[in-house]
XYZ file of N, CA and C in Angstrom:
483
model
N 84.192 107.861 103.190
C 84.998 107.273 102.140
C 84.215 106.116 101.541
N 84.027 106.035 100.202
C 83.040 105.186 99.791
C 83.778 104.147 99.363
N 85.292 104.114 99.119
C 85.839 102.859 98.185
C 87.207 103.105 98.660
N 88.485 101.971 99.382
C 89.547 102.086 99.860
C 90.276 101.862 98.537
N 91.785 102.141 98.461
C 92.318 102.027 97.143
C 92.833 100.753 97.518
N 92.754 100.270 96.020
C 93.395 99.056 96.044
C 93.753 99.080 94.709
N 94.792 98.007 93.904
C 95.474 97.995 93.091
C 94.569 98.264 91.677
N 93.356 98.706 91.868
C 92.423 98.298 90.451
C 91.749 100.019 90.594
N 91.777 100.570 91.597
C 91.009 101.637 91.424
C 91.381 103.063 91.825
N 92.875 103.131 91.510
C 93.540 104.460 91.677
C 92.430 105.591 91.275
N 92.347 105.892 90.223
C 91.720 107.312 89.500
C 90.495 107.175 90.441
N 89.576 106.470 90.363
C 88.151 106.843 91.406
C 88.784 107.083 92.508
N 89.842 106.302 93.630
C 89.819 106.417 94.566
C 90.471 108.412 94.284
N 91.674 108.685 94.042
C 92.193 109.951 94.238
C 91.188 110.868 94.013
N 90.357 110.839 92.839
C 88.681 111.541 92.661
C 88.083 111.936 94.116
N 87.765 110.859 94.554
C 86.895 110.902 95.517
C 87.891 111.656 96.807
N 89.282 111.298 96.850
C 89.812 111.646 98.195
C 90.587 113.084 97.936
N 90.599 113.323 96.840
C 91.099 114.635 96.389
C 90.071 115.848 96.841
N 88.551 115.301 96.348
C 87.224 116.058 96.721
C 87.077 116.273 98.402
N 87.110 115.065 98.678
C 87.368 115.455 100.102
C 87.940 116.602 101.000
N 89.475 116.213 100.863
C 90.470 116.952 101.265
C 90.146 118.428 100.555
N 89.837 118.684 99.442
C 90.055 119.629 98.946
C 88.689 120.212 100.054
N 87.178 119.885 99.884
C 86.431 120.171 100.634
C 86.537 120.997 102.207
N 87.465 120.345 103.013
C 87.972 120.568 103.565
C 89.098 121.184 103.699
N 89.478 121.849 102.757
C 90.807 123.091 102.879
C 92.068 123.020 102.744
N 91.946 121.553 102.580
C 93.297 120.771 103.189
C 94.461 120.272 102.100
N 93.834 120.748 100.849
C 94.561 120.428 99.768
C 96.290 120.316 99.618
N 96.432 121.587 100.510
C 98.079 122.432 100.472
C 98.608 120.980 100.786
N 98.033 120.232 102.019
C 98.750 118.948 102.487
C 99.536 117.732 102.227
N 98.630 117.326 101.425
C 98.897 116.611 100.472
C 99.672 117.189 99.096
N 99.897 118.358 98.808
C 100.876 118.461 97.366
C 102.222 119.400 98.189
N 101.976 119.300 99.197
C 103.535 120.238 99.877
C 102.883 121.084 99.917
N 102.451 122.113 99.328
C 101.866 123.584 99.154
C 101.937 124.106 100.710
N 101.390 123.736 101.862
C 101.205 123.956 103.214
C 102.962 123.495 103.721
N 103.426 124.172 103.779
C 105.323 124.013 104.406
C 104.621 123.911 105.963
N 105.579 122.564 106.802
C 105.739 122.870 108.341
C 106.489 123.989 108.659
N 105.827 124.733 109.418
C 106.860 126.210 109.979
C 107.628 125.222 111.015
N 108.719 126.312 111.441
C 110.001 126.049 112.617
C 109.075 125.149 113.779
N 109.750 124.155 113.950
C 109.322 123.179 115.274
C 109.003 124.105 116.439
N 110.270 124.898 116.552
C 110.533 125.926 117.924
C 110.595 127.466 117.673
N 110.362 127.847 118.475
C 110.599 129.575 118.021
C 111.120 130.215 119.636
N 112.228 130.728 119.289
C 112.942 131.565 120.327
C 111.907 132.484 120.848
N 111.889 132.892 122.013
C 110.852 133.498 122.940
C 111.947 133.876 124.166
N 112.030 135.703 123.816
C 112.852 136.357 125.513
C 111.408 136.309 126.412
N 112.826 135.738 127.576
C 111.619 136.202 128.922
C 112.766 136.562 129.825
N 112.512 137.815 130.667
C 113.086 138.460 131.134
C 114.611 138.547 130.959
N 115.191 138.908 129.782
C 116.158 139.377 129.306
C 117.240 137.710 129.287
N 115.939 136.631 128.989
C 117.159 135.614 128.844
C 116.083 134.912 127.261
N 116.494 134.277 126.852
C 116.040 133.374 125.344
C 115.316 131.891 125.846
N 114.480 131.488 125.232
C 113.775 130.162 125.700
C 113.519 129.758 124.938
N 114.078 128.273 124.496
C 112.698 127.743 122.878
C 111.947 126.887 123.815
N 110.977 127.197 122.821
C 109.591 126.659 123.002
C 108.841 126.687 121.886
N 107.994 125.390 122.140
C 106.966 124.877 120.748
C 106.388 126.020 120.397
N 106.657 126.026 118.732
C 105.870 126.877 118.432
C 104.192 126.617 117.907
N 103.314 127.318 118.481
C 102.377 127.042 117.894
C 101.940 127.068 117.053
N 102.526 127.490 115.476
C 101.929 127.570 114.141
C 102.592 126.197 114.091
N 103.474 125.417 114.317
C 103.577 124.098 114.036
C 102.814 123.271 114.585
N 102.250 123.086 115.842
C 101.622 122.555 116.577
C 100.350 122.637 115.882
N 99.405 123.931 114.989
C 98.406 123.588 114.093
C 98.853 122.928 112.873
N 99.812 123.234 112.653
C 100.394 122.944 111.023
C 100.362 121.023 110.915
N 101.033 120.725 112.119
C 101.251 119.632 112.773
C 99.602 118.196 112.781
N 98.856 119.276 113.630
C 97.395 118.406 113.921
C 96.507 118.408 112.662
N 96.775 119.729 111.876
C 96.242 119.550 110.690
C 96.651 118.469 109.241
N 97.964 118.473 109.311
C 98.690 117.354 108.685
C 98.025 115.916 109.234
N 98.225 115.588 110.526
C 98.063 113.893 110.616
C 96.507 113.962 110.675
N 96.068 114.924 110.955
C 94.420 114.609 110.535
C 94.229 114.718 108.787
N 94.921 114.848 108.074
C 95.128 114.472 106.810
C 95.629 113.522 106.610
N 96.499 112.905 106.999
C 97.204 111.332 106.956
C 96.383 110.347 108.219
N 96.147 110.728 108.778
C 95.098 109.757 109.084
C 93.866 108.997 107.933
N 93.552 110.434 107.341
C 91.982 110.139 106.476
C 92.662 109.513 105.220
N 93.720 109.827 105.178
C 94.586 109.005 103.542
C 94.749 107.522 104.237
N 95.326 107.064 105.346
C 95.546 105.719 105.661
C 94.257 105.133 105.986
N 93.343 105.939 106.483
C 92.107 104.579 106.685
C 91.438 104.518 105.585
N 91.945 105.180 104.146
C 91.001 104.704 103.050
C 92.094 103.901 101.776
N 93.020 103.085 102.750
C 94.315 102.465 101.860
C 93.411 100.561 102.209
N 93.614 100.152 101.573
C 93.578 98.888 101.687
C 94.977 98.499 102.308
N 94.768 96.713 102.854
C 95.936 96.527 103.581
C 97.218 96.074 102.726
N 97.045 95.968 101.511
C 98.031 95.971 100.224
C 99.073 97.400 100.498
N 98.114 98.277 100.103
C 98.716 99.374 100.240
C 98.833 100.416 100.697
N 98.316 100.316 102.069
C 98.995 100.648 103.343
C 100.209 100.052 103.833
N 100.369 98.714 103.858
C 101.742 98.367 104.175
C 102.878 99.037 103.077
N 103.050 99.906 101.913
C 103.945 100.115 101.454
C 103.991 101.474 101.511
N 102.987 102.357 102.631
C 103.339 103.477 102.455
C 103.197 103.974 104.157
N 103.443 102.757 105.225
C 103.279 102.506 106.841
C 104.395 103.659 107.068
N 105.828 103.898 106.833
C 107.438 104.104 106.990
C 106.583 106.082 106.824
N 105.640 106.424 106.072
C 105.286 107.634 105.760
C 104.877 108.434 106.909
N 105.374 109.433 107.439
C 104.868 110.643 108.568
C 104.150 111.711 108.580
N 103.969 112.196 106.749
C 103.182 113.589 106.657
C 102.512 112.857 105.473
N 101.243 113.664 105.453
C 100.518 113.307 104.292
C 101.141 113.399 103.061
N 102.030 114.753 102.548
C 102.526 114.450 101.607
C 103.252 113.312 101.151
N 103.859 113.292 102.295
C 105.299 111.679 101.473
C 103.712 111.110 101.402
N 102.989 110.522 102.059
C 101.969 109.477 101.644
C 101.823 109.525 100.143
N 100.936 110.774 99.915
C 100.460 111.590 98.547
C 101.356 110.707 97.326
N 102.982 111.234 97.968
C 103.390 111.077 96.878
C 103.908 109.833 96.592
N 104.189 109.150 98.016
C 104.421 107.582 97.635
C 103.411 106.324 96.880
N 102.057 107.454 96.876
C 100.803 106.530 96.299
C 101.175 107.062 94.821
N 101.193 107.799 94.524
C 101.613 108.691 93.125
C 102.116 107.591 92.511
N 103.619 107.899 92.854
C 104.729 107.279 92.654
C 104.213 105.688 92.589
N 103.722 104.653 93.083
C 103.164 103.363 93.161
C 102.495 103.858 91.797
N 101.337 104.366 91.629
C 100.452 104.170 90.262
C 100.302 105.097 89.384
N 101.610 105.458 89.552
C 102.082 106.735 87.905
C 102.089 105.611 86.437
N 103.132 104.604 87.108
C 103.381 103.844 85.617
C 102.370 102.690 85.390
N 101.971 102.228 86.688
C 100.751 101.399 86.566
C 99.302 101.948 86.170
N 98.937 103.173 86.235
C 97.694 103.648 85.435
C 98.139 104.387 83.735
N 99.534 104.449 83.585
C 99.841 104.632 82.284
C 99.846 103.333 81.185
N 100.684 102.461 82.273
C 100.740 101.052 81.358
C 98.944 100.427 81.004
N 97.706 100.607 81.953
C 96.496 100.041 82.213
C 96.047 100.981 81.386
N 96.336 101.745 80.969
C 95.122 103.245 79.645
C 95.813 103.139 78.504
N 97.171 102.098 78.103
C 97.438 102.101 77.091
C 96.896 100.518 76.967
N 97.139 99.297 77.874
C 96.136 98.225 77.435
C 94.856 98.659 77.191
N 94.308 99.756 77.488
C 92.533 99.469 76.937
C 93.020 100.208 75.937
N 93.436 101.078 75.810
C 93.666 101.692 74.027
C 93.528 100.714 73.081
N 94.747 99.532 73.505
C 95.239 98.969 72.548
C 93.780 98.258 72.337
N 93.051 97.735 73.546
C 91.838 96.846 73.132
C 90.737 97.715 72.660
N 90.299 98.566 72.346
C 89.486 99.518 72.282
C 89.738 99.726 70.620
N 91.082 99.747 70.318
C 91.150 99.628 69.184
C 91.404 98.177 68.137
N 91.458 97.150 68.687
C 91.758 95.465 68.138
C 89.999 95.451 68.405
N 89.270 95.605 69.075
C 88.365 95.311 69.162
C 86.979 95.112 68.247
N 86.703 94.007 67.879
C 85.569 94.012 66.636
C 84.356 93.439 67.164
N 83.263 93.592 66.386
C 81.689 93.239 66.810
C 81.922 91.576 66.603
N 82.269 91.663 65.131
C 82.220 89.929 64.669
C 80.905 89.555 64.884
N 80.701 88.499 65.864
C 79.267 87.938 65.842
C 78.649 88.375 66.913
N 79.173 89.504 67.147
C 78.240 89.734 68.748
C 76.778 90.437 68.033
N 76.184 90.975 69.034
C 75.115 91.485 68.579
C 75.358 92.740 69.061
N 74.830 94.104 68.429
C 74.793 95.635 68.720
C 75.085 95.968 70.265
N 74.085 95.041 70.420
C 73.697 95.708 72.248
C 75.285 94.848 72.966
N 75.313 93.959 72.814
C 76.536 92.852 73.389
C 78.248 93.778 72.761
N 78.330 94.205 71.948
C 79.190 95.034 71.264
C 79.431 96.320 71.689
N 78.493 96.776 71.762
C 78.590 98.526 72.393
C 78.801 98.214 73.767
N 78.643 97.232 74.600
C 78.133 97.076 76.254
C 79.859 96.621 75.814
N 80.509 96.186 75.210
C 82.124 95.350 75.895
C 82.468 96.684 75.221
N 82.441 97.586 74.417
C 83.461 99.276 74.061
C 83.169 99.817 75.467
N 81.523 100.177 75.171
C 81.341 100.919 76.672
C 82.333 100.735 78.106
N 82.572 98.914 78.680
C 82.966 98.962 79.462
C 84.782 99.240 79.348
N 85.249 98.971 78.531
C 86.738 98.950 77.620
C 86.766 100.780 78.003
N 85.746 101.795 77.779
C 85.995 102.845 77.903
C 86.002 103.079 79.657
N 84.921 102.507 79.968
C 84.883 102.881 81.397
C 86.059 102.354 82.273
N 86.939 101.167 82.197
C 88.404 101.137 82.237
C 88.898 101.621 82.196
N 89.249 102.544 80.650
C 90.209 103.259 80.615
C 90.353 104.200 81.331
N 88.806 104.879 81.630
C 88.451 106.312 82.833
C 88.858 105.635 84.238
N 88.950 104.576 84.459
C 89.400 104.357 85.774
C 91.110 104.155 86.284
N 91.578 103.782 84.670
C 92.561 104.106 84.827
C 93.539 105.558 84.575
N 92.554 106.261 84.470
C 92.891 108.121 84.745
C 93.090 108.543 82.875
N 92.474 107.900 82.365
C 92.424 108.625 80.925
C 91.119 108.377 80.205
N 90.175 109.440 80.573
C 89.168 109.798 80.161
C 88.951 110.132 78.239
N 88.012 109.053 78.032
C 87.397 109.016 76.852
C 87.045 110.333 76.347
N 86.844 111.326 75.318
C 85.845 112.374 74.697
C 85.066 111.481 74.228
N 84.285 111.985 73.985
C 82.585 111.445 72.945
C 82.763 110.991 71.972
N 83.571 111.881 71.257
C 83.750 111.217 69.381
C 84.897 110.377 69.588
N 86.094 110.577 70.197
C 87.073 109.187 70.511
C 86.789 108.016 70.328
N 85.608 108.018 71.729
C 84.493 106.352 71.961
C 83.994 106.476 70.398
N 83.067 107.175 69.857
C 82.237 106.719 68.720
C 83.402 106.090 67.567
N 84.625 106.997 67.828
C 85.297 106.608 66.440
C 86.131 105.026 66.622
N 86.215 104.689 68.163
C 86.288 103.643 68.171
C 85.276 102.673 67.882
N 84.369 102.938 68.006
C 82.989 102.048 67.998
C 82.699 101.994 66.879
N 83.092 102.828 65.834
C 82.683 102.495 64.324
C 84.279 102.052 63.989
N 84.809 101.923 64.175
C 86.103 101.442 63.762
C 86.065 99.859 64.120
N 85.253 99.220 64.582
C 85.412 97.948 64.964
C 84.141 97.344 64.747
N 83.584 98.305 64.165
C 81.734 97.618 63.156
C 82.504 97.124 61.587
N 81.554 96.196 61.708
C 82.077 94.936 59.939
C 81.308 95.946 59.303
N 81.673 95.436 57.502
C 80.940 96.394 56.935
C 79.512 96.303 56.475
């Protein structure tokens, strides 16, 4: 894990931990897709009924918290404490979701807004393109990726004449 999440770097962090997990097979986990089967499963033995653990839960089971394990040791201690109460990777998944759904919507419409107020004035070319450039690279971190001509049409939209 190269970078724990913390309140500034949702989109890289899910990037990177999405690749992961997915790498590892494990995707279903994290979006529900993988259902826990029955805790127990009825089993006759000699003409009487017994529950007992079933073992497709018991993998279903080790495979889950070895997925919520690798989601909590790459939480910072911000936000790990608001998602501690969580037992399967999914609730995790989705309680991180849920935390920076409206906070990476509200953060890609502030760089919009600056991306577009934004003028050269007295900067110089190189000093001008380097504050769009980073205004764009923001916005990609906050999960809304620039196209090519977007950036340019911002970048000539905020050149004097």
């Amino acid at each position: 894990m190269a970078e724990k999440l913390t309140k500034l770097n949702f989109a890289m962090w899910k990037a990177q931990v999405r690749a992961a997990i997915r790498g590892a097979r494990l995707l279903g986990f994290i979006f529900g897709a993988a259902k826990a089967p029955d805790a127990e499963i009825v089993v006759k033995v000699a003409d009487k009924e017994e529950r007992r653990l079933n073992p497709e839960f018991e993998q279903w089971e080790t495979s889950d918290q070895y997925v919520l394990s690798y989601l909590l040791s790459s939480l910072s201690k911000d936000i790990l404490a608001q998602v501690s109460a969580c037992e399967t990777a999914a609730a995790v998944w989705r309680t991180i979701e849920s935390i920076f759904s409206t906070q990476s919507r509200a953060r890609a419409m502030n760089m919009h807004i600056a991306l577009t107020t934004t003028k050269k004035g007295n900067s110089t070319v190189h000093e001008y393109f380097a504050k769009m450039k980073n205004l764009a690279d923001d916005m990609t971190a906050a999960g809304r990726q620039l196209e090519d001509d977007e950036f340019v049409e911002y970048v000539i939209t905020g050149l004097d004449e």
